Amino acid sequence: MENKNQAVVSLEAVCVTIRGVQILKNISLEVTKGSFAAVIGPNGAGKTTLVRVILGLVRPDSGTVRLFGRSPAGPQNRKHLVGYLPQRQQFDPGFPVSAHDVAMMGRVGCIGLCRFPSRADKDAVTETLRRIGLRDELISKPIGELSGGQQQLVFLARALCSHTRLLILDEPTNGLDLMAQRTFYRVVRELQRDLGLTILVVSHDISTLAACADRMLCLNGTIYAVGGTREVLSSPRLAEAYGGTLSLDQHLREKSNGYSGL
């Protein structure tokens, strides 16, 4: 019988030093199958480095990292099961590539290098773009002509077009307006529910994630608080992680006023 509580991501006592500076210290984290986990913390807290450790792009100085039970840097890793959406990419808006073309890039792992996509591949990409809410008339449109929110949904579709079971999102709504942020996270939650995905979101914005995540880890070089969302948001160490400048009362007002409809 399949274990619903199995760890998709597991880190134990992970430390990372880059160019003589310790970025992560004694990080232990577990993300279970089907959960929506959020890593929060101020800018420069080491959140993106943590993502790179999980993806096997940065090797820790010490500690263990497991992705679907295996080392992400090992020869039999399971990185093909991970869809990764990095921080918003800069690209030439005049480059003649359609939304469908961009999403198709996510199927390279299924198609293989130097091979042309089949009709089944093209249909799968179209279905994914429809699933994330892109209207049919926009699927063949140049991506540079789409709004910022629509572009980010296309990049999300690209991350879903392989054998994705874990979706990692790194500051995915930076630069988007409030409505686009709401739409993006509504789509992510629908994907989690409909496809049984495990979600890991990294962000400095607490209020955006407060209504979405069921687990949180507050990070600033080391762990300040970890547990259920309500538990972390009520932790006295939350403000400490943000340099003592975070007003929890203000955050809770933002949560109820801005994101209760997600």
CSV table of C-alpha atoms in Angstrom, one decimal:
chain,number,residue,atom,x,y,z
A,1,MET,CA,0.0,0.0,0.0
A,2,GLU,CA,1.3,3.5,-0.9
A,3,ASN,CA,2.4,5.6,2.0
A,4,LYS,CA,0.7,9.0,1.8
A,5,ASN,CA,3.1,10.4,4.4
A,6,GLN,CA,6.2,9.4,2.5
A,7,ALA,CA,8.9,12.1,2.3
A,8,VAL,CA,9.2,13.6,-1.2
A,9,VAL,CA,11.9,16.0,0.0
A,10,SER,CA,14.1,15.3,3.0
A,11,LEU,CA,17.0,17.3,4.3
A,12,GLU,CA,18.9,16.5,7.5
A,13,ALA,CA,21.4,18.8,9.2
A,14,VAL,CA,22.4,20.4,5.9
A,15,CYS,CA,25.1,23.1,5.9
A,16,VAL,CA,26.2,25.1,2.8
A,17,THR,CA,29.2,27.5,2.6
A,18,ILE,CA,29.7,29.5,-0.6
A,19,ARG,CA,32.9,31.5,-1.2
A,20,GLY,CA,33.7,31.3,2.5
A,21,VAL,CA,30.3,32.5,3.7
A,22,GLN,CA,27.9,30.1,5.4
A,23,ILE,CA,24.6,30.4,3.6
A,24,LEU,CA,22.7,27.5,5.3
A,25,LYS,CA,23.3,26.2,8.8
A,26,ASN,CA,21.9,22.9,10.1
A,27,ILE,CA,18.8,22.8,7.9
A,28,SER,CA,16.4,19.9,8.4
A,29,LEU,CA,13.2,19.8,6.3
A,30,GLU,CA,10.7,17.2,5.3
A,31,VAL,CA,8.0,17.7,2.6
A,32,THR,CA,5.5,14.9,2.5
A,33,LYS,CA,3.6,13.6,-0.6
A,34,GLY,CA,0.6,15.7,-1.6
A,35,SER,CA,1.4,18.6,0.8
A,36,PHE,CA,1.7,22.3,0.1
A,37,ALA,CA,4.9,23.5,1.8
A,38,ALA,CA,6.2,27.1,1.9
A,39,VAL,CA,9.7,28.3,2.7
A,40,ILE,CA,9.5,31.9,3.8
A,41,GLY,CA,12.1,34.4,4.9
A,42,PRO,CA,13.6,37.8,4.0
A,43,ASN,CA,15.6,38.6,0.9
A,44,GLY,CA,19.1,37.0,1.2
A,45,ALA,CA,17.9,34.3,3.6
A,46,GLY,CA,19.3,31.5,1.5
A,47,LYS,CA,16.0,30.3,0.1
A,48,THR,CA,17.2,30.0,-3.5
A,49,THR,CA,20.3,28.2,-2.3
A,50,LEU,CA,18.0,25.7,-0.5
A,51,VAL,CA,16.1,25.1,-3.7
A,52,ARG,CA,19.4,24.5,-5.6
A,53,VAL,CA,20.4,22.0,-2.9
A,54,ILE,CA,17.2,20.1,-3.3
A,55,LEU,CA,17.7,20.0,-7.1
A,56,GLY,CA,21.2,18.7,-6.7
A,57,LEU,CA,22.8,21.9,-8.2
A,58,VAL,CA,24.6,22.7,-5.0
A,59,ARG,CA,26.3,20.1,-2.9
A,60,PRO,CA,26.1,20.7,0.9
A,61,ASP,CA,29.2,20.7,3.0
A,62,SER,CA,27.5,18.3,5.4
A,63,GLY,CA,24.2,16.7,6.0
A,64,THR,CA,22.0,14.5,3.8
A,65,VAL,CA,19.6,15.4,1.0
A,66,ARG,CA,17.0,13.0,-0.4
A,67,LEU,CA,14.6,13.6,-3.4
A,68,PHE,CA,12.0,10.9,-3.7
A,69,GLY,CA,14.2,8.8,-1.5
A,70,ARG,CA,17.4,9.2,-3.5
A,71,SER,CA,20.3,11.7,-3.7
A,72,PRO,CA,19.4,14.4,-6.2
A,73,ALA,CA,23.1,14.4,-7.3
A,74,GLY,CA,23.3,10.6,-7.7
A,75,PRO,CA,23.3,8.6,-10.9
A,76,GLN,CA,19.8,7.3,-10.4
A,77,ASN,CA,18.2,10.5,-9.2
A,78,ARG,CA,14.5,11.3,-9.6
A,79,LYS,CA,14.9,14.8,-10.9
A,80,HIS,CA,12.7,13.9,-13.9
A,81,LEU,CA,9.8,13.9,-11.5
A,82,VAL,CA,10.4,17.6,-10.5
A,83,GLY,CA,8.9,20.6,-12.2
A,84,TYR,CA,10.9,23.7,-11.4
A,85,LEU,CA,9.7,27.3,-11.9
A,86,PRO,CA,12.6,29.7,-11.1
A,87,GLN,CA,12.3,33.4,-10.3
A,88,ARG,CA,10.7,35.3,-13.2
A,89,GLN,CA,12.9,35.0,-16.3
A,90,GLN,CA,14.0,37.9,-18.4
A,91,PHE,CA,13.6,37.3,-22.1
A,92,ASP,CA,13.4,39.2,-25.4
A,93,PRO,CA,9.7,40.0,-25.8
A,94,GLY,CA,10.2,40.2,-29.5
A,95,PHE,CA,11.6,36.7,-29.8
A,96,PRO,CA,9.2,34.8,-32.2
A,97,VAL,CA,8.2,31.9,-29.9
A,98,SER,CA,4.6,31.0,-29.0
A,99,ALA,CA,3.2,30.1,-25.7
A,100,HIS,CA,2.8,26.5,-27.0
A,101,ASP,CA,6.5,26.5,-28.0
A,102,VAL,CA,7.6,27.6,-24.5
A,103,ALA,CA,5.5,25.0,-22.8
A,104,MET,CA,6.8,22.3,-25.2
A,105,MET,CA,10.3,22.9,-23.9
A,106,GLY,CA,9.2,21.1,-20.7
A,107,ARG,CA,8.7,17.9,-22.6
A,108,VAL,CA,12.3,17.6,-23.8
A,109,GLY,CA,12.9,15.0,-21.0
A,110,CYS,CA,10.0,12.9,-22.5
A,111,ILE,CA,10.8,13.4,-26.2
A,112,GLY,CA,14.6,13.3,-26.0
A,113,LEU,CA,17.2,15.6,-27.5
A,114,CYS,CA,17.2,16.3,-31.2
A,115,ARG,CA,13.9,14.6,-31.7
A,116,PHE,CA,10.7,16.2,-33.0
A,117,PRO,CA,7.6,16.2,-30.8
A,118,SER,CA,4.8,13.8,-31.8
A,119,ARG,CA,1.1,14.6,-32.2
A,120,ALA,CA,0.7,13.1,-28.7
A,121,ASP,CA,3.3,15.5,-27.3
A,122,LYS,CA,1.7,18.5,-28.9
A,123,ASP,CA,-1.8,17.5,-27.6
A,124,ALA,CA,-0.4,17.0,-24.1
A,125,VAL,CA,1.1,20.5,-24.1
A,126,THR,CA,-2.1,22.0,-25.4
A,127,GLU,CA,-4.1,20.2,-22.7
A,128,THR,CA,-1.7,21.5,-20.0
A,129,LEU,CA,-2.0,25.1,-21.2
A,130,ARG,CA,-5.8,24.7,-21.1
A,131,ARG,CA,-5.6,23.2,-17.6
A,132,ILE,CA,-3.7,26.3,-16.3
A,133,GLY,CA,-6.4,28.5,-17.8
A,134,LEU,CA,-4.8,29.8,-21.0
A,135,ARG,CA,-7.5,30.5,-23.6
A,136,ASP,CA,-7.2,28.7,-26.9
A,137,GLU,CA,-6.7,31.9,-28.9
A,138,LEU,CA,-3.6,32.7,-26.7
A,139,ILE,CA,-1.9,29.3,-27.0
A,140,SER,CA,-0.4,30.1,-30.5
A,141,LYS,CA,0.2,33.8,-29.6
A,142,PRO,CA,3.8,35.0,-29.2
A,143,ILE,CA,4.7,34.9,-25.5
A,144,GLY,CA,6.0,38.5,-25.6
A,145,GLU,CA,2.4,39.6,-26.4
A,146,LEU,CA,0.9,38.0,-23.3
A,147,SER,CA,0.5,39.8,-20.0
A,148,GLY,CA,3.0,39.2,-17.2
A,149,GLY,CA,0.5,36.9,-15.4
A,150,GLN,CA,-0.2,35.0,-18.5
A,151,GLN,CA,3.5,34.5,-19.2
A,152,GLN,CA,4.1,33.1,-15.7
A,153,LEU,CA,1.2,30.7,-16.2
A,154,VAL,CA,2.9,29.5,-19.5
A,155,PHE,CA,6.2,29.0,-17.6
A,156,LEU,CA,4.2,27.0,-15.0
A,157,ALA,CA,2.8,24.9,-17.8
A,158,ARG,CA,6.3,24.3,-19.0
A,159,ALA,CA,7.2,22.9,-15.5
A,160,LEU,CA,4.2,20.5,-15.7
A,161,CYS,CA,4.8,19.1,-19.2
A,162,SER,CA,7.0,16.2,-18.1
A,163,HIS,CA,6.5,13.5,-15.4
A,164,THR,CA,6.0,16.1,-12.7
A,165,ARG,CA,5.1,14.9,-9.3
A,166,LEU,CA,6.8,17.7,-7.3
A,167,LEU,CA,6.4,21.3,-8.3
A,168,ILE,CA,9.1,23.7,-6.9
A,169,LEU,CA,8.3,27.4,-7.3
A,170,ASP,CA,10.9,30.0,-6.5
A,171,GLU,CA,9.5,33.5,-5.9
A,172,PRO,CA,6.9,32.8,-8.6
A,173,THR,CA,4.8,35.9,-8.3
A,174,ASN,CA,7.5,38.6,-8.1
A,175,GLY,CA,6.6,41.5,-10.3
A,176,LEU,CA,2.9,40.4,-10.7
A,177,ASP,CA,0.0,42.6,-9.7
A,178,LEU,CA,-2.3,41.4,-6.9
A,179,MET,CA,-4.9,40.0,-9.3
A,180,ALA,CA,-2.3,38.0,-11.2
A,181,GLN,CA,-0.9,36.7,-7.9
A,182,ARG,CA,-4.3,35.5,-6.9
A,183,THR,CA,-4.9,33.8,-10.2
A,184,PHE,CA,-1.5,32.1,-10.2
A,185,TYR,CA,-2.0,30.6,-6.7
A,186,ARG,CA,-5.6,29.6,-7.5
A,187,VAL,CA,-4.3,27.6,-10.4
A,188,VAL,CA,-1.5,26.0,-8.4
A,189,ARG,CA,-4.0,24.9,-5.7
A,190,GLU,CA,-6.2,23.4,-8.4
A,191,LEU,CA,-3.3,21.5,-9.9
A,192,GLN,CA,-2.3,20.2,-6.4
A,193,ARG,CA,-5.9,18.9,-5.9
A,194,ASP,CA,-6.5,17.6,-9.4
A,195,LEU,CA,-3.1,16.0,-10.2
A,196,GLY,CA,-2.1,15.0,-6.6
A,197,LEU,CA,1.0,17.2,-6.8
A,198,THR,CA,3.4,18.0,-4.0
A,199,ILE,CA,4.0,21.8,-3.9
A,200,LEU,CA,7.1,23.5,-2.5
A,201,VAL,CA,7.0,27.3,-2.8
A,202,VAL,CA,9.9,29.6,-1.8
A,203,SER,CA,9.0,33.3,-1.1
A,204,HIS,CA,9.7,36.2,1.1
A,205,ASP,CA,6.1,37.2,1.0
A,206,ILE,CA,4.2,35.7,3.9
A,207,SER,CA,0.7,37.1,3.2
A,208,THR,CA,0.7,35.6,-0.3
A,209,LEU,CA,1.2,32.0,1.0
A,210,ALA,CA,-0.8,32.2,4.3
A,211,ALA,CA,-4.0,30.9,2.8
A,212,CYS,CA,-2.4,28.3,0.6
A,213,ALA,CA,0.3,26.4,2.5
A,214,ASP,CA,-0.4,23.7,5.1
A,215,ARG,CA,3.3,23.6,6.3
A,216,MET,CA,5.8,26.4,6.6
A,217,LEU,CA,9.5,26.8,7.3
A,218,CYS,CA,10.8,30.3,8.2
A,219,LEU,CA,14.4,30.6,7.1
A,220,ASN,CA,17.2,33.2,7.5
A,221,GLY,CA,20.4,31.2,7.2
A,222,THR,CA,19.1,28.8,9.7
A,223,ILE,CA,15.6,27.7,10.7
A,224,TYR,CA,13.6,30.1,13.0
A,225,ALA,CA,10.3,28.3,12.9
A,226,VAL,CA,8.9,25.2,11.3
A,227,GLY,CA,5.5,23.4,11.5
A,228,GLY,CA,1.9,24.0,10.5
A,229,THR,CA,1.1,27.4,8.9
A,230,ARG,CA,-0.8,28.7,11.9
A,231,GLU,CA,1.9,27.5,14.3
A,232,VAL,CA,4.7,29.3,12.3
A,233,LEU,CA,2.7,32.5,11.8
A,234,SER,CA,2.2,32.7,15.6
A,235,SER,CA,5.8,32.0,16.5
A,236,PRO,CA,7.6,34.7,18.4
A,237,ARG,CA,10.7,34.0,16.3
A,238,LEU,CA,9.0,35.1,13.1
A,239,ALA,CA,9.7,38.8,13.6
A,240,GLU,CA,13.3,37.9,14.7
A,241,ALA,CA,13.9,36.1,11.3
A,242,TYR,CA,12.8,39.3,9.5
A,243,GLY,CA,15.1,41.5,11.5
A,244,GLY,CA,12.5,42.5,14.1
A,245,THR,CA,10.6,44.6,11.5
A,246,LEU,CA,7.7,42.3,10.8
A,247,SER,CA,4.3,43.3,12.3
A,248,LEU,CA,2.4,40.1,12.8
A,249,ASP,CA,-0.9,42.0,13.3
A,250,GLN,CA,-0.3,43.8,10.0
A,251,HIS,CA,0.4,40.4,8.3
A,252,LEU,CA,-2.8,38.9,9.6
A,253,ARG,CA,-4.8,41.8,8.3
A,254,GLU,CA,-3.2,41.4,4.9
A,255,LYS,CA,-4.0,37.7,5.0
A,256,SER,CA,-7.7,38.2,5.8
A,257,ASN,CA,-8.2,41.2,3.5
A,258,GLY,CA,-6.1,40.1,0.5
A,259,TYR,CA,-6.1,36.3,0.2
A,260,SER,CA,-9.1,34.8,2.0
A,261,GLY,CA,-10.7,34.1,-1.4
A,262,LEU,CA,-7.9,31.8,-2.7
